[in-house]
PDB file of C-alpha atoms and ligand atoms in Angstrom:
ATOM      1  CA  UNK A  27      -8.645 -17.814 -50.576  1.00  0.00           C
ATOM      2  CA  UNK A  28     -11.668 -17.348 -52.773  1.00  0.00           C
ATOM      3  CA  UNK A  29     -14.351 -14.867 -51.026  1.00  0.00           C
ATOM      4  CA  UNK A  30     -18.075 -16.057 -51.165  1.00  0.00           C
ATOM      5  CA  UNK A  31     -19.658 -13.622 -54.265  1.00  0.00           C
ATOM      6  CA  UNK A  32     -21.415 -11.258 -51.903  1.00  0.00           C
ATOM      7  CA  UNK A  33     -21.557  -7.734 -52.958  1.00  0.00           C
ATOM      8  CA  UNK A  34     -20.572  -5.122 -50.288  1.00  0.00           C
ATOM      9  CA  UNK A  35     -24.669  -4.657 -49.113  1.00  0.00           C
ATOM     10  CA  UNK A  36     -25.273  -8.408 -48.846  1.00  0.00           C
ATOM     11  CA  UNK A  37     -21.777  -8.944 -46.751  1.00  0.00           C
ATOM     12  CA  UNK A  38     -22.987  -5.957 -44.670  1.00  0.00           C
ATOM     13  CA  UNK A  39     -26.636  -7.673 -43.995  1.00  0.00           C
ATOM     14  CA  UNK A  40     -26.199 -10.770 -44.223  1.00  0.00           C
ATOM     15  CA  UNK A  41     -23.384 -11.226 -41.612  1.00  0.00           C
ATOM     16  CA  UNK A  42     -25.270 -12.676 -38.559  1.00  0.00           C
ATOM     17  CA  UNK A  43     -24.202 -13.102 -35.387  1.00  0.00           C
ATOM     18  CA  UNK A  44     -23.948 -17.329 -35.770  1.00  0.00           C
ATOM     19  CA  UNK A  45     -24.077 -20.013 -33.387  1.00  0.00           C
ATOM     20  CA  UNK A  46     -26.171 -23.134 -34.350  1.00  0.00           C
ATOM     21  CA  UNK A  47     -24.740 -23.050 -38.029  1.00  0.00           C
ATOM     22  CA  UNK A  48     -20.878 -23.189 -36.574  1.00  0.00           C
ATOM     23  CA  UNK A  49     -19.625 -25.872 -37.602  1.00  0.00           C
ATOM     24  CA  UNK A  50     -17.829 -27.731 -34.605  1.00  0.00           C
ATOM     25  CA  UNK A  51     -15.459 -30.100 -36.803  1.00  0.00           C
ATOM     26  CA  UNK A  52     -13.784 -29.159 -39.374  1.00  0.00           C
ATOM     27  CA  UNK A  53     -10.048 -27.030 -38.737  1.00  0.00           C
ATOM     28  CA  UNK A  54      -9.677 -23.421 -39.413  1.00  0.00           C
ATOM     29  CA  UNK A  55      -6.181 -22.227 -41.254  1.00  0.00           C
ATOM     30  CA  UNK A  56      -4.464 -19.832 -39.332  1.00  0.00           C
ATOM     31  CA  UNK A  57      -4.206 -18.076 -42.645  1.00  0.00           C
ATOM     32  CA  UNK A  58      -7.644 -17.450 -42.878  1.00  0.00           C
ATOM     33  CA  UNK A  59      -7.515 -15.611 -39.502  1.00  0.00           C
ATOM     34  CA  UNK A  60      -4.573 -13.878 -40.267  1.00  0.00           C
ATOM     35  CA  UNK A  61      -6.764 -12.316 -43.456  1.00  0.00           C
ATOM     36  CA  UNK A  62      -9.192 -11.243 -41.537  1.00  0.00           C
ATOM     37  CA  UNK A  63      -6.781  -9.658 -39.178  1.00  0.00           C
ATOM     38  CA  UNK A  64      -4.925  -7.728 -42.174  1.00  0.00           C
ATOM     39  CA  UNK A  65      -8.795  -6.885 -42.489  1.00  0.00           C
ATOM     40  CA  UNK A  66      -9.276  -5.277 -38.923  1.00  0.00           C
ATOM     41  CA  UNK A  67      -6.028  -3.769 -39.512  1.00  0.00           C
ATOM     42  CA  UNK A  68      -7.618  -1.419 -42.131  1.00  0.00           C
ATOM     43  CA  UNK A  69     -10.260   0.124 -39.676  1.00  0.00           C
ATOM     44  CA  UNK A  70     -10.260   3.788 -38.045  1.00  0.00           C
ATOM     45  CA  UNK A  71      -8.066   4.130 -35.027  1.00  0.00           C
ATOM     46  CA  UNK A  72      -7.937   7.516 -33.275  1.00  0.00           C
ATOM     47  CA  UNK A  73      -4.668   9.350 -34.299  1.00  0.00           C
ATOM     48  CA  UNK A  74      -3.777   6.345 -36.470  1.00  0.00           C
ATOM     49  CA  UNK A  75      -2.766   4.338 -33.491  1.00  0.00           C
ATOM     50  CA  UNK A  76      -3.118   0.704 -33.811  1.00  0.00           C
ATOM     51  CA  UNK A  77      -4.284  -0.178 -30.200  1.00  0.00           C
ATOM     52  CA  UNK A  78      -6.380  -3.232 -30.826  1.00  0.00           C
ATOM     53  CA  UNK A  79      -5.141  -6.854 -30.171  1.00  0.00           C
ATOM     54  CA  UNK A  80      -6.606  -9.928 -31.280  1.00  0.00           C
ATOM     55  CA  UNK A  81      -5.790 -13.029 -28.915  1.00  0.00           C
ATOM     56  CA  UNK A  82      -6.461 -16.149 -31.331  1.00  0.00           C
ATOM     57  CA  UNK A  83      -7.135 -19.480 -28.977  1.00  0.00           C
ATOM     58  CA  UNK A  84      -6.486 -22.392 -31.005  1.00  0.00           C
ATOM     59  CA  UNK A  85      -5.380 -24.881 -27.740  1.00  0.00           C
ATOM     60  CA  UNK A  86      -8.282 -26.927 -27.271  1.00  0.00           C
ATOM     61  CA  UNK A  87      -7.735 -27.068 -23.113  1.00  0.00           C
ATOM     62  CA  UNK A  88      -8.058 -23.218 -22.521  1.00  0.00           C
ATOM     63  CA  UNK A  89     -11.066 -23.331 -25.505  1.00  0.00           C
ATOM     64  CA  UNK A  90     -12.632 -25.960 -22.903  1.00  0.00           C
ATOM     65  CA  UNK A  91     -11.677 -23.702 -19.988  1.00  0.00           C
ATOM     66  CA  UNK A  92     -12.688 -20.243 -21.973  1.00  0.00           C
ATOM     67  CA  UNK A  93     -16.022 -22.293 -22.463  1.00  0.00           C
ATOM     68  CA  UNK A  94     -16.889 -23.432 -18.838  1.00  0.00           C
ATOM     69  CA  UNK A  95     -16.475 -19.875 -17.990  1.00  0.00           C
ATOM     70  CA  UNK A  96     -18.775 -18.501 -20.356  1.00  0.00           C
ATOM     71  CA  UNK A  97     -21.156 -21.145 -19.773  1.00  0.00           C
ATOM     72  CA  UNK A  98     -20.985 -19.550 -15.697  1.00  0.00           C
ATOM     73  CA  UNK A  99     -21.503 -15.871 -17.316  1.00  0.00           C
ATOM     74  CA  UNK A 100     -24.704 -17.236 -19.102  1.00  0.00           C
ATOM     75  CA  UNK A 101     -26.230 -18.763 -16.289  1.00  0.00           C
ATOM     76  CA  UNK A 102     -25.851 -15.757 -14.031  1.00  0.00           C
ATOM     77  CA  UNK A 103     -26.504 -13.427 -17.143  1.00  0.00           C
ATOM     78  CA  UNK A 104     -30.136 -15.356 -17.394  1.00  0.00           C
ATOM     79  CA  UNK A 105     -31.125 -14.942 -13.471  1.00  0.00           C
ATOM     80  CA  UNK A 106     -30.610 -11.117 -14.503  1.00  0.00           C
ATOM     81  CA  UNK A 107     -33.097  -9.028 -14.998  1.00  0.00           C
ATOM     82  CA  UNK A 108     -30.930  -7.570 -18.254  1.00  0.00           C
ATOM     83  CA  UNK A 109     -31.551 -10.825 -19.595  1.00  0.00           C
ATOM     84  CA  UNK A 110     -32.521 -10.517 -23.331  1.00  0.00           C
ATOM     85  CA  UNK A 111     -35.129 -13.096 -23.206  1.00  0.00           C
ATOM     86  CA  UNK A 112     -37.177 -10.673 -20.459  1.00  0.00           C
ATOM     87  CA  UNK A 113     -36.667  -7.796 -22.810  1.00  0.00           C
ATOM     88  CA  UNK A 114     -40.327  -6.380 -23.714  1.00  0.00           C
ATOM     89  CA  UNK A 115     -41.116  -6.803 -27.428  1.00  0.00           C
ATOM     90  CA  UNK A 116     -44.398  -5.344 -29.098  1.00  0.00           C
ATOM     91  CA  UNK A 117     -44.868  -7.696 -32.023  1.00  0.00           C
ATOM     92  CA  UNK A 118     -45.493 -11.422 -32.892  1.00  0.00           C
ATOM     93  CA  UNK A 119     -42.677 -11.269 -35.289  1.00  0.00           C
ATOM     94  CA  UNK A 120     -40.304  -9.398 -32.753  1.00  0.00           C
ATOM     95  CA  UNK A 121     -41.467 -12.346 -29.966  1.00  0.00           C
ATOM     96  CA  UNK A 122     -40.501 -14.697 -32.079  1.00  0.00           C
ATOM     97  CA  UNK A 123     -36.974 -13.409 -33.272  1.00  0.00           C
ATOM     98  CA  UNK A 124     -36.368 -12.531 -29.753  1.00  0.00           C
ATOM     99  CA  UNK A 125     -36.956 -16.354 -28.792  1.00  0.00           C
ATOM    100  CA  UNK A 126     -34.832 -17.615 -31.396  1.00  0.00           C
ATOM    101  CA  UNK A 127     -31.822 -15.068 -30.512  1.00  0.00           C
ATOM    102  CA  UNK A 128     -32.072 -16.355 -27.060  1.00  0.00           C
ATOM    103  CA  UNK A 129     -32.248 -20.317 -27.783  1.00  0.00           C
ATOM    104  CA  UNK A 130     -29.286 -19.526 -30.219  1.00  0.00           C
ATOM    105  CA  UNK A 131     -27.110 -17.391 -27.731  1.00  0.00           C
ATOM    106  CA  UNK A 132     -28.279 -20.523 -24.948  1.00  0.00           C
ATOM    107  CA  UNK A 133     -26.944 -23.292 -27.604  1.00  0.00           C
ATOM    108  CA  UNK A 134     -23.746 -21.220 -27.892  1.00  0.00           C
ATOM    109  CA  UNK A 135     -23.008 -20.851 -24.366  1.00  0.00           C
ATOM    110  CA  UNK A 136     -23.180 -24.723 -24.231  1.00  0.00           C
ATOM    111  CA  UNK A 137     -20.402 -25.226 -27.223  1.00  0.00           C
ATOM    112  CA  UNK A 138     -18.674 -22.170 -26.653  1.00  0.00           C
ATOM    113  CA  UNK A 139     -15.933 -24.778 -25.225  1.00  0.00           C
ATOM    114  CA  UNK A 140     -16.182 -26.894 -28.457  1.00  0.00           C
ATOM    115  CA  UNK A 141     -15.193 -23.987 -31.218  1.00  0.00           C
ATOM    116  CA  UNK A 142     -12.213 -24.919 -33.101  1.00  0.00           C
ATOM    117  CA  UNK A 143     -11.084 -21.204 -32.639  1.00  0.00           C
ATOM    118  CA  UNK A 144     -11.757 -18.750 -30.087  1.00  0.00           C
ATOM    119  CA  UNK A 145     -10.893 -14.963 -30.583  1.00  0.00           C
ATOM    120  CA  UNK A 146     -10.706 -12.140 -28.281  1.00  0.00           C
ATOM    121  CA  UNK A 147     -10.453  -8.431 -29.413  1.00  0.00           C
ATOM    122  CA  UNK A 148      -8.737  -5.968 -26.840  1.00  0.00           C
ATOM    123  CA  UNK A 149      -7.646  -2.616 -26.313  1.00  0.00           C
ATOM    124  CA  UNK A 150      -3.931  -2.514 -25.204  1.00  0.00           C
ATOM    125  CA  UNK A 151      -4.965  -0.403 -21.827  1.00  0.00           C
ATOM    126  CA  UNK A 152      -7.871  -0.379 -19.176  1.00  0.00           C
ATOM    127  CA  UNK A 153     -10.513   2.048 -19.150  1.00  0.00           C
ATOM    128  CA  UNK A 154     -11.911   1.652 -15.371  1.00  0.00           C
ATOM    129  CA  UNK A 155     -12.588   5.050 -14.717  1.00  0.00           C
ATOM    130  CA  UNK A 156     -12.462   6.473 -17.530  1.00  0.00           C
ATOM    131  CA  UNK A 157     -14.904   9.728 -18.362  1.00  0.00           C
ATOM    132  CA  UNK A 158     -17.571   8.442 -21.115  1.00  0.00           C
ATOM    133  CA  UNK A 159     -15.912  10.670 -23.687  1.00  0.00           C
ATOM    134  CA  UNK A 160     -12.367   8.768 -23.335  1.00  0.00           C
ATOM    135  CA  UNK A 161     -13.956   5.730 -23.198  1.00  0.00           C
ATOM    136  CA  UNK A 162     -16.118   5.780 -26.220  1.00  0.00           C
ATOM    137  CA  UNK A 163     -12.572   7.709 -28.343  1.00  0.00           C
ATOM    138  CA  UNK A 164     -10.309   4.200 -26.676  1.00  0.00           C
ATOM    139  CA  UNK A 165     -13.119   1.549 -27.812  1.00  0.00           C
ATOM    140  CA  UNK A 166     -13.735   3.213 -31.648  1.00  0.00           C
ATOM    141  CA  UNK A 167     -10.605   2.446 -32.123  1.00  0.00           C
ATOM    142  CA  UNK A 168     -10.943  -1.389 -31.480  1.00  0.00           C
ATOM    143  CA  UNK A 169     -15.057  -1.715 -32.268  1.00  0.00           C
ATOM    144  CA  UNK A 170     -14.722  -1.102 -36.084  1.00  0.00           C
ATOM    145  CA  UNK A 171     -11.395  -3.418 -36.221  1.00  0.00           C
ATOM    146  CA  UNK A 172     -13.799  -6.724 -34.295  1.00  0.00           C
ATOM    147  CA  UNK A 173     -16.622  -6.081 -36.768  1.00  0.00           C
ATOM    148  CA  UNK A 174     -14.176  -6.045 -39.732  1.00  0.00           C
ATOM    149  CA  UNK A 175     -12.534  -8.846 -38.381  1.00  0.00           C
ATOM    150  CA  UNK A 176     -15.745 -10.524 -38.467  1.00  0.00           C
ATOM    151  CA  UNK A 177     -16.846  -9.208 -42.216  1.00  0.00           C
ATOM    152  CA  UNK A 178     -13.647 -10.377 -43.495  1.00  0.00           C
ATOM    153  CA  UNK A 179     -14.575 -13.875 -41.735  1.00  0.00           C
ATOM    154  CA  UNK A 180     -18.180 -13.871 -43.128  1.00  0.00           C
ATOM    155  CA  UNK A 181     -16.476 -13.387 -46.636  1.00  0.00           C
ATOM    156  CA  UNK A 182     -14.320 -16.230 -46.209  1.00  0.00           C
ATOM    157  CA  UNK A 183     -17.339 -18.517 -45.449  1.00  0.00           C
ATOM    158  CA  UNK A 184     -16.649 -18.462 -41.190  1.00  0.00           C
ATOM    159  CA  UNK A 185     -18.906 -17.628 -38.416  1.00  0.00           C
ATOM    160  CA  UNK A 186     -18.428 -15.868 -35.696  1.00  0.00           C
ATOM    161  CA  UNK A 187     -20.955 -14.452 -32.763  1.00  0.00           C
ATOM    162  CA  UNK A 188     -20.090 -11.195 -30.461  1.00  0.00           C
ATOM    163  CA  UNK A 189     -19.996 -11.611 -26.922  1.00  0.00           C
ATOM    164  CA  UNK A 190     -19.576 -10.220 -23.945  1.00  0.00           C
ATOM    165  CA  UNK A 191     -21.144 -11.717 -21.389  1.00  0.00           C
ATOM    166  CA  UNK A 192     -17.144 -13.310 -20.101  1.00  0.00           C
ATOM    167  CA  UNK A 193     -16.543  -9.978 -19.245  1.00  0.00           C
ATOM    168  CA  UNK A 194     -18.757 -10.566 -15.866  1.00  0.00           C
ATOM    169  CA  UNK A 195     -15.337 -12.313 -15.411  1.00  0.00           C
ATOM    170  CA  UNK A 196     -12.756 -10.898 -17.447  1.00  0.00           C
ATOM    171  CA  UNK A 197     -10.027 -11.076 -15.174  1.00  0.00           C
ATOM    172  CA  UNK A 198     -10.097 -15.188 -15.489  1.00  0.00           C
ATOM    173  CA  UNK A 199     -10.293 -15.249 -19.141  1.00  0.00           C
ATOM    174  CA  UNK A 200      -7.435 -12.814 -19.156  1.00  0.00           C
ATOM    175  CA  UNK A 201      -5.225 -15.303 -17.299  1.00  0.00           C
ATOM    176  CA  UNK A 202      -6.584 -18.629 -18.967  1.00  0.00           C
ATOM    177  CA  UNK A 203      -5.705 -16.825 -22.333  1.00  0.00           C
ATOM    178  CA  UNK A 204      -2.476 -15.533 -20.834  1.00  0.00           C
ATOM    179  CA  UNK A 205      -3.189 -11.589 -21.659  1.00  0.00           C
ATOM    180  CA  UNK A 206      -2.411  -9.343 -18.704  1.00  0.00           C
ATOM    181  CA  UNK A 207      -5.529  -7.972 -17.307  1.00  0.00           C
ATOM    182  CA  UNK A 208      -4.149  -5.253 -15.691  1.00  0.00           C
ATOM    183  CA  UNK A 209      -3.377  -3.693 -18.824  1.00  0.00           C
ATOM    184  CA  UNK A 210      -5.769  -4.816 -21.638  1.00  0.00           C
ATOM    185  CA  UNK A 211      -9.473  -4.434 -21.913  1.00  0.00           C
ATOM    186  CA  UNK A 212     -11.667  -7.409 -23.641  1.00  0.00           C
ATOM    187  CA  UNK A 213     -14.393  -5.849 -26.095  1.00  0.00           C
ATOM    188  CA  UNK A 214     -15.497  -9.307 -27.513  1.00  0.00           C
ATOM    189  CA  UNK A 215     -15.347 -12.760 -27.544  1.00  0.00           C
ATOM    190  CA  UNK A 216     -15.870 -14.564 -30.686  1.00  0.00           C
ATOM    191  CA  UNK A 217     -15.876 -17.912 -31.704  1.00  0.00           C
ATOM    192  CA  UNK A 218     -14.585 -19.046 -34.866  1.00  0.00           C
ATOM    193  CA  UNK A 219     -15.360 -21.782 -37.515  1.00  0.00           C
ATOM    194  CA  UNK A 220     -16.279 -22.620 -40.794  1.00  0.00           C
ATOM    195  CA  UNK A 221     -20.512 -22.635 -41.117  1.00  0.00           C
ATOM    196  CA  UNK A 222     -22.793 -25.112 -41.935  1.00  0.00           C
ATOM    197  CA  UNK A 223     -24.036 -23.548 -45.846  1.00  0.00           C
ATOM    198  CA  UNK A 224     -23.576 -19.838 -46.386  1.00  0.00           C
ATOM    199  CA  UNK A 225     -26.771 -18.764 -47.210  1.00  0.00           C
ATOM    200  CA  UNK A 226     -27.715 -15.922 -44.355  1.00  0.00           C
ATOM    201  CA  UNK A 227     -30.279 -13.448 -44.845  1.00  0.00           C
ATOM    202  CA  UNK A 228     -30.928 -10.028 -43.706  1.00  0.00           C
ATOM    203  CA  UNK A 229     -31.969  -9.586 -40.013  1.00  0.00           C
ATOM    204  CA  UNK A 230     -35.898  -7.991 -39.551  1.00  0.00           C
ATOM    205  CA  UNK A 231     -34.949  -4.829 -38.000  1.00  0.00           C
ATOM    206  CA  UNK A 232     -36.715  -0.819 -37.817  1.00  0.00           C
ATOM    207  CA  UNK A 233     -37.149   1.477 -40.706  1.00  0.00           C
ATOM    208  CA  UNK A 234     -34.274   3.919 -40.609  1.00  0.00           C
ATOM    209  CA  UNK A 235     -36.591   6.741 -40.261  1.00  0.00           C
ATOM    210  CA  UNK A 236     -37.838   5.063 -36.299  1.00  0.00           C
ATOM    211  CA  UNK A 237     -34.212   6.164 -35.466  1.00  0.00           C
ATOM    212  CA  UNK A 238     -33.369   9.360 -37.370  1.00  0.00           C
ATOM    213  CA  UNK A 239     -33.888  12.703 -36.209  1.00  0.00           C
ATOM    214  CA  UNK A 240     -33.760  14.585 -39.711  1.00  0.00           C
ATOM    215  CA  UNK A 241     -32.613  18.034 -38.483  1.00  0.00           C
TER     216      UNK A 241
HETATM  217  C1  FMN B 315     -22.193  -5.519 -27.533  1.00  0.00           C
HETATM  218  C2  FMN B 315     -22.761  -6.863 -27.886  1.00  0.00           C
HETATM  219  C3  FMN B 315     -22.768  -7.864 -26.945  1.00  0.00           C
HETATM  220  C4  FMN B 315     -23.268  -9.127 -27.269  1.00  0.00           C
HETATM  221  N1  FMN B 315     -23.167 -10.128 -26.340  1.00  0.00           N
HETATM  222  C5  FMN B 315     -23.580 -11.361 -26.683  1.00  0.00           C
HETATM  223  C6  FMN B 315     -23.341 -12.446 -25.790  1.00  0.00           C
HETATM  224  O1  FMN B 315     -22.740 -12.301 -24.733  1.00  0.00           O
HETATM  225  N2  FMN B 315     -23.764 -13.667 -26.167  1.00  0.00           N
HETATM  226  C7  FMN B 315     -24.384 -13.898 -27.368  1.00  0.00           C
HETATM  227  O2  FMN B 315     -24.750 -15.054 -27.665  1.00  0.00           O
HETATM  228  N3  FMN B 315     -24.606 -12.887 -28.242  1.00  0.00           N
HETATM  229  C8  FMN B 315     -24.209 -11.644 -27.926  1.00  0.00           C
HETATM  230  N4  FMN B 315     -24.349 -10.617 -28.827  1.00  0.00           N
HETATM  231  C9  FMN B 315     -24.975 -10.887 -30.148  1.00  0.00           C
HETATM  232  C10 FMN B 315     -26.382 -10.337 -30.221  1.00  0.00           C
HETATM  233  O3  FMN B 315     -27.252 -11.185 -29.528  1.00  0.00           O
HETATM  234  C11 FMN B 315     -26.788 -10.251 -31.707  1.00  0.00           C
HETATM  235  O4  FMN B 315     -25.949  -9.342 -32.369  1.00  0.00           O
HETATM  236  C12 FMN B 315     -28.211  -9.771 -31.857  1.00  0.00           C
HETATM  237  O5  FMN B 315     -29.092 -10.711 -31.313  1.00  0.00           O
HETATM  238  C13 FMN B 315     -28.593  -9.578 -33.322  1.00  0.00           C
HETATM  239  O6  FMN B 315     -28.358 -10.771 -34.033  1.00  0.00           O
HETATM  240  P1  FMN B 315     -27.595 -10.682 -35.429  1.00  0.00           P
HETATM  241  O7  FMN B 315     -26.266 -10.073 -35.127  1.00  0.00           O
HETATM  242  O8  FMN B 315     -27.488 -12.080 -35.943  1.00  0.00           O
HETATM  243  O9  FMN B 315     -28.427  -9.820 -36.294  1.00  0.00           O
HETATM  244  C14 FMN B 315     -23.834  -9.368 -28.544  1.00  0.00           C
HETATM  245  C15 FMN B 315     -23.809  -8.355 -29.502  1.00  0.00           C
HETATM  246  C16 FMN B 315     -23.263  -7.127 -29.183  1.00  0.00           C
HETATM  247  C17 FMN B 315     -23.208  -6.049 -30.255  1.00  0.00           C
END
């Protein structure tokens, strides 16, 4: 597969989360996924223990079903008040790429169910009660894997899109996707597909020095 020419910076700031610009036609190779797997692959895992899982969800009847679910997450996801478009933001510029995120994410969660590929990244045991400690050491060692997964994909010309919102009902993706729920934990649901032109650009986003503490 040839990668897009994208040096490591521009893959790093130029890989959006994408939703609009999937495009809803045209088949992805498994091979392609399988890449960007054998990318994930090469991430940190605490005590070099490969505990992430990738479910890929090519069947077009549980994408549908994945979909309608996620669809239900958004709609109770924007009647809550930790709804991103209610999020306070101080500038014009801000407003405005705050309104855009949320039309995007609200396209998405209409043609979630119409991805050619959906992919689920998952730790191989639940963390319900676990301390904040054990639970941030168990998710760095899946986290870094999803967002290479998703590099790799970029480089290859796909989209993809984090989310989370299914997780309001994990337990019935779990069984539509046929992982066990009672021993996996979902850390993001991605869709898949090739986009429409790869031209992305470089998110507006705070000087470094707003979140530094130089000691
Ligand atoms: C932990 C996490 C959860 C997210 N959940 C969702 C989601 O449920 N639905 C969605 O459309 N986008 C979701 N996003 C994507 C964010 O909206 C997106 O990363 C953010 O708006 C910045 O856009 P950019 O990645 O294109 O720069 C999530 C991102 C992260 C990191």
């Amino acid at each position: 597969m040839t990668l897009l020419p994208l040096d490591p910076d521009q893959l790093l700031s130029t890989t959006r989360a994408v939703r609009r610009r999937l495009d809803l036609t045209r088949p992805v190779p498994n091979d392609l996924i399988r890449e960007c797997v054998a990318m994930a692959l090469q991430a940190p895992s605490g005590g070099n223990e490969i505990v992430m899982r990738f479910v890929v969800v090519r069947d077009p009847a549980v994408i549908r079903a994945v979909g309608d679910v996620y669809a239900q997450c958004w709609t109770k996801y924007e009647a809550s008040p930790r709804f991103a478009g209610k999020l306070p933001r101080h500038t014009d510029e801000l407003r405005a790429q705050q309104g855009r995120v949320v039309s995007s994410a609200a396209y998405l969660a209409e043609h979630m169910g119409d991805c050619p590929v959906l992919v689920i990244g998952y730790l191989n045991r639940r963390l319900d009660g676990a301390t904040g400690a054990a639970a941030a050491a168990a998710l760095c060692s899946v986290l870094p894997g999803m967002w290479s997964f998703m590099l790799a994909a970029r480089a290859r010309g796909l989209g993809t899109a984090w989310t989370t919102i299914h997780l309001m009902m994990e337990e019935v993706v779990a069984d539509l996707v046929g992982i066990p729920y009672a021993t996996t934990q979902q850390v993001c649901l991605t869709p898949v597909a090739w986009t429409d032109g790869t031209d992305f650009k470089p998110a507006l986003r705070p000087d470094p020095d707003a979140i530094i503490d130089w000691r």
